[in-house]
CSV table of C-alpha atoms in Angstrom, one decimal:
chain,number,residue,atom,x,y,z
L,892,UNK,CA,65.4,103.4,133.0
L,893,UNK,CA,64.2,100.7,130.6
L,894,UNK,CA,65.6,102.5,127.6
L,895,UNK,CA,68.7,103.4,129.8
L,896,UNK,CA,69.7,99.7,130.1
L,897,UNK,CA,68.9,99.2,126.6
L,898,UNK,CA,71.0,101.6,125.1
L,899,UNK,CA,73.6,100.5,127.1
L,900,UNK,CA,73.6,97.3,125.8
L,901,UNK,CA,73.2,98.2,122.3
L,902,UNK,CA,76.3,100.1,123.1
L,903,UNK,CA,78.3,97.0,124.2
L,904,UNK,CA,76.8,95.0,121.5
L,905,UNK,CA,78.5,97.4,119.0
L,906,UNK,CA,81.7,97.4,120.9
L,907,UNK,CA,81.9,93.8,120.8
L,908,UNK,CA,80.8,93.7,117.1
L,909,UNK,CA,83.7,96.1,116.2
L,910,UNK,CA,86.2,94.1,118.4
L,911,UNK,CA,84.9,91.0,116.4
L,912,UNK,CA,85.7,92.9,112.8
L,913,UNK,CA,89.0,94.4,114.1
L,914,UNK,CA,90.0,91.1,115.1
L,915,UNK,CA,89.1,89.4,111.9
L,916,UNK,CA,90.7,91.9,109.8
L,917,UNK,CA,94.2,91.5,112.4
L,918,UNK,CA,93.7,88.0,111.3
L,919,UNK,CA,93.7,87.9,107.5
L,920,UNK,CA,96.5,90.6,107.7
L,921,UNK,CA,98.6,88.1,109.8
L,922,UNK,CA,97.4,85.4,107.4
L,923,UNK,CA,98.5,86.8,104.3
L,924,UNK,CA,101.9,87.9,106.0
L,925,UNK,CA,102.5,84.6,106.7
L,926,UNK,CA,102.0,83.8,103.0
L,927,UNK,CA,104.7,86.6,102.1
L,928,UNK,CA,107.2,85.3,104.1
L,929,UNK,CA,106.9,81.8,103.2
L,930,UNK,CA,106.6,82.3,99.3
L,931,UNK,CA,105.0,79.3,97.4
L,932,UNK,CA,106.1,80.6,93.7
L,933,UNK,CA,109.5,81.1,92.6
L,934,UNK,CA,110.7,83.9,95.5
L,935,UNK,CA,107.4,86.0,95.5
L,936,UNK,CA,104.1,86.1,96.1
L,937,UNK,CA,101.1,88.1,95.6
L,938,UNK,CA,100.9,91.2,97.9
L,939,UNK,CA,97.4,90.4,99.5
L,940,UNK,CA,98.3,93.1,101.9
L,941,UNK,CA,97.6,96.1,99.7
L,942,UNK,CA,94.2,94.6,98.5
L,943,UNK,CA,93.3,94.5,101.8
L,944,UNK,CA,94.3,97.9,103.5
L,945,UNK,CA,92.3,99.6,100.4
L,946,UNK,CA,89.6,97.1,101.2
L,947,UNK,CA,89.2,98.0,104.9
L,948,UNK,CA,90.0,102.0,104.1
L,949,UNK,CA,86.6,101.7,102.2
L,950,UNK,CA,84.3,100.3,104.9
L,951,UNK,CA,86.2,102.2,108.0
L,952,UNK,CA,86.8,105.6,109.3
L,953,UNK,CA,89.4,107.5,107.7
L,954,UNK,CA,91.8,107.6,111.0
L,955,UNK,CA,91.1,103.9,111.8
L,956,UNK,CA,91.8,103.2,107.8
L,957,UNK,CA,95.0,105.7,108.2
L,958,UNK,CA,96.1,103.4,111.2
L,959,UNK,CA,95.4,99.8,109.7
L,960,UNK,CA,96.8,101.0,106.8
L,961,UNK,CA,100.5,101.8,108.7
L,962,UNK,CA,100.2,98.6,110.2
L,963,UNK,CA,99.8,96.9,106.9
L,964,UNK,CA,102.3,98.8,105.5
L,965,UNK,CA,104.8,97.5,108.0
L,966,UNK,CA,104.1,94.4,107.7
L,967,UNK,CA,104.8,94.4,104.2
L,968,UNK,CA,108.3,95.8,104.7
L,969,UNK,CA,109.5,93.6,107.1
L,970,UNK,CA,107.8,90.5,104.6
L,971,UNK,CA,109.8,91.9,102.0
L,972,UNK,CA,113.2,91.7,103.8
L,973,UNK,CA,114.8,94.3,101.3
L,974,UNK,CA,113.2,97.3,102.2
L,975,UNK,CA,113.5,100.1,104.6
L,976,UNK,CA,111.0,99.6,107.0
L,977,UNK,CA,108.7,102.2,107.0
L,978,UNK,CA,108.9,102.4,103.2
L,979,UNK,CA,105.5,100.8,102.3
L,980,UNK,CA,103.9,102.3,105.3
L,981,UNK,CA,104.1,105.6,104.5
L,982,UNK,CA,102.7,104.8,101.0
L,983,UNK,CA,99.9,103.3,102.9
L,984,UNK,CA,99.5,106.1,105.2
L,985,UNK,CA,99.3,108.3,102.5
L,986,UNK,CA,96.2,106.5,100.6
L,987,UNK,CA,94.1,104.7,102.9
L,988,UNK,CA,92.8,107.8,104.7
L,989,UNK,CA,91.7,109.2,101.1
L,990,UNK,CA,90.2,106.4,100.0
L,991,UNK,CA,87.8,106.2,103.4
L,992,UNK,CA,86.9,109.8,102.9
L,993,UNK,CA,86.1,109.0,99.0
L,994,UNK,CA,84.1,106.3,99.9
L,995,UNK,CA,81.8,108.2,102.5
L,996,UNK,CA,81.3,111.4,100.3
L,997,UNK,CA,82.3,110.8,96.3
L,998,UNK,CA,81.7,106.8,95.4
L,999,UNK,CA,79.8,104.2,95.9
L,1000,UNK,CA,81.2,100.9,98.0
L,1001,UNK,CA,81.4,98.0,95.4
L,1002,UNK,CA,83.5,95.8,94.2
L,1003,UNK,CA,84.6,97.9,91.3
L,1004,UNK,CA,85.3,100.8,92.9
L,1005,UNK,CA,87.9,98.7,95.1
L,1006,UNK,CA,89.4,97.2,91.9
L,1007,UNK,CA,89.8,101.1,90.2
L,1008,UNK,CA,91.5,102.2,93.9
L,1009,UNK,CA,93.4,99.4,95.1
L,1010,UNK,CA,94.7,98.9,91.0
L,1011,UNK,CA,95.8,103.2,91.6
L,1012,UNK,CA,97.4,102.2,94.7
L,1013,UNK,CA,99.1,99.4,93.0
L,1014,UNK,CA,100.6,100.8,90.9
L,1015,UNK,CA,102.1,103.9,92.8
L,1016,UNK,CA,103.4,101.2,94.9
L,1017,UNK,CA,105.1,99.0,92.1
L,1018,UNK,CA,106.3,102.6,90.7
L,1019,UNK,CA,107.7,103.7,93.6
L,1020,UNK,CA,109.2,100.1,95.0
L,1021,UNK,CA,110.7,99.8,91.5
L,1022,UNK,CA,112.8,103.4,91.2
L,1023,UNK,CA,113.8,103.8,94.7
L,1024,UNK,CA,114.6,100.2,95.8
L,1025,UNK,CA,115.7,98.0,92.1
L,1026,UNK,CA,116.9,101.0,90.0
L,1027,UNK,CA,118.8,103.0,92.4
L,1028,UNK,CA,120.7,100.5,93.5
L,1029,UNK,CA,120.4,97.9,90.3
L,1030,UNK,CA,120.4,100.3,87.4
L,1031,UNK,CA,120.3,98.3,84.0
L,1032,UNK,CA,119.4,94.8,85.6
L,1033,UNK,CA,116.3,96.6,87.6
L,1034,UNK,CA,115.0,95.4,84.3
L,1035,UNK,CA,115.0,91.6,85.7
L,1036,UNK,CA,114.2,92.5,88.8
L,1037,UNK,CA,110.8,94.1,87.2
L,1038,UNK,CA,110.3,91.5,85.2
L,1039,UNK,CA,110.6,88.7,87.9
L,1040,UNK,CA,109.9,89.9,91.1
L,1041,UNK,CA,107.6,93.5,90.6
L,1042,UNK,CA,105.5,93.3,87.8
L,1043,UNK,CA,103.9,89.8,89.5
L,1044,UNK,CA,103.5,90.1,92.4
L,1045,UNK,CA,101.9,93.8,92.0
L,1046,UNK,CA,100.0,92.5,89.2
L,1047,UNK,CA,98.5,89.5,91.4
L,1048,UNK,CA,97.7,92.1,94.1
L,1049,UNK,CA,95.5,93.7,92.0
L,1050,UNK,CA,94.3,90.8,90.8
L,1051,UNK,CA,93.4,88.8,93.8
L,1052,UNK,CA,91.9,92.1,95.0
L,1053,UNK,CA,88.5,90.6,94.2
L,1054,UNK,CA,88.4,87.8,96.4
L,1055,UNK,CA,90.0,89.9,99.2
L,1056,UNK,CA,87.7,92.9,98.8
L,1057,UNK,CA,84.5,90.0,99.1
L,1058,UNK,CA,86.0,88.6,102.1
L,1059,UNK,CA,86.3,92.2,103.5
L,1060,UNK,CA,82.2,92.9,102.5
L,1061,UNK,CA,81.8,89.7,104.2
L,1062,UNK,CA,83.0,90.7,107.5
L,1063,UNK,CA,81.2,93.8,107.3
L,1064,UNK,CA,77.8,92.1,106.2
L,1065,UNK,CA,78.0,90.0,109.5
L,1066,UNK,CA,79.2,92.4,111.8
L,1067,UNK,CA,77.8,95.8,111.3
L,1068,UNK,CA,74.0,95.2,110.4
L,1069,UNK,CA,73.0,97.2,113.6
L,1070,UNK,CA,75.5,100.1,113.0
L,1071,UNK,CA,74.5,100.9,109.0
L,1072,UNK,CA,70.7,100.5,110.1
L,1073,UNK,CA,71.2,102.9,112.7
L,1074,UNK,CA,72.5,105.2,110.5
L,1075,UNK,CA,70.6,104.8,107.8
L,1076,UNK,CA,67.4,105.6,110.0
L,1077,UNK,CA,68.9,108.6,112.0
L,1078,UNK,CA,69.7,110.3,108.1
L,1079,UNK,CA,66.0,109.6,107.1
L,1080,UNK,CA,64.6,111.0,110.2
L,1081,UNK,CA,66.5,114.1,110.0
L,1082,UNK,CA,65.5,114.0,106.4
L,1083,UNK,CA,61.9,114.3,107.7
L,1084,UNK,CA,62.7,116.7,110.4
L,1085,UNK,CA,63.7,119.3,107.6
L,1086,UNK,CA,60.7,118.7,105.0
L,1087,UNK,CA,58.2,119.3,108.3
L,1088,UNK,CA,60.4,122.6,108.5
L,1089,UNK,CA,59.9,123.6,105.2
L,1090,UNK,CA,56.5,123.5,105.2
């Protein structure tokens, strides 16, 4: 009975743990939406958005990453103004789940492994942003456009993808202890389990 009650609230401490990390990541994505659409430099500012849907993809399940990532994505087309909506999200869709599945089976979670992603993603993005929505429609003067408006704002997105990455390993330092423990002990007994096998 005693270790039914207990597991039960070990199970409501993790549900209130991941509502608590959800909810701080909703934040920051509504707080660096808010700096998009009120631009301190010059029309533009730095994309913080894609810095942290690659950030979260890398700490998260690959369908919760897929799903945050969508909403980030959205967000950053209706910041923009210009864009079809739907335009960055499918970009988004498209990499966050990889990224989450990379980070569980091929690299190691660190801050340069988010910088080598997020600066892939980047790019892609300022790629794609440039030739379907500035030189489609702008031909020669794209060329401005890329100057001005692309190549800073993607290239602060990459940049300020450090401090956005540590905020991320922040949130997850405070509000999954319990979870990665758990984890790590369940791996090491079954670890154990199979060399008592063996011999």
């Amino acid at each position: 009975m005693k270790r039914i009650l207990g597991s039960k609230a070990r199970s409501r401490r993790m549900m209130l743990r991941s509502f608590l990390r959800w909810s701080l990541y909703a934040a920051a994505l509504l707080l660096f939406y808010l700096f998009e659409t009120n631009p301190l430099i010059r029309g533009w500012c730095p994309l913080l958005i894609i810095p942290l849907a690659t950030a979260v993809a890398m700490y998260e399940g690959d369908l919760a990453a897929g799903i945050f990532g969508v909403f980030c994505g959205l967000m950053l087309d209706i910041a923009n103004g210009n864009t079809i909506v739907g335009f960055s999200a499918l970009w988004m869709l498209c990499a966050c789940p990889p990224i989450s599945l990379l980070s569980r089976f091929w690299i190691k979670v660190n801050l340069l492994s988010h910088l080598v992603m997020n600066t892939i993603v980047t790019v892609i993005m300022a790629f794609m942003d440039m030739v379907f929505l500035h030189w489609v429609w702008e031909g020669a003067e794209s060329a401005i456009s890329f100057r001005m408006l692309i190549l800073p704002a993607y290239g602060c997105a990459i940049l300020f993808s450090v401090p956005v990455y540590l905020l991320v390993r922040l949130i997850n330092i405070k509000l999954r202890p319990d979870e990665l423990r758990r984890l790590e002990e369940s791996a090491h007994n079954a670890e154990e389990a199979e060399n008592k096998e063996k011999e």
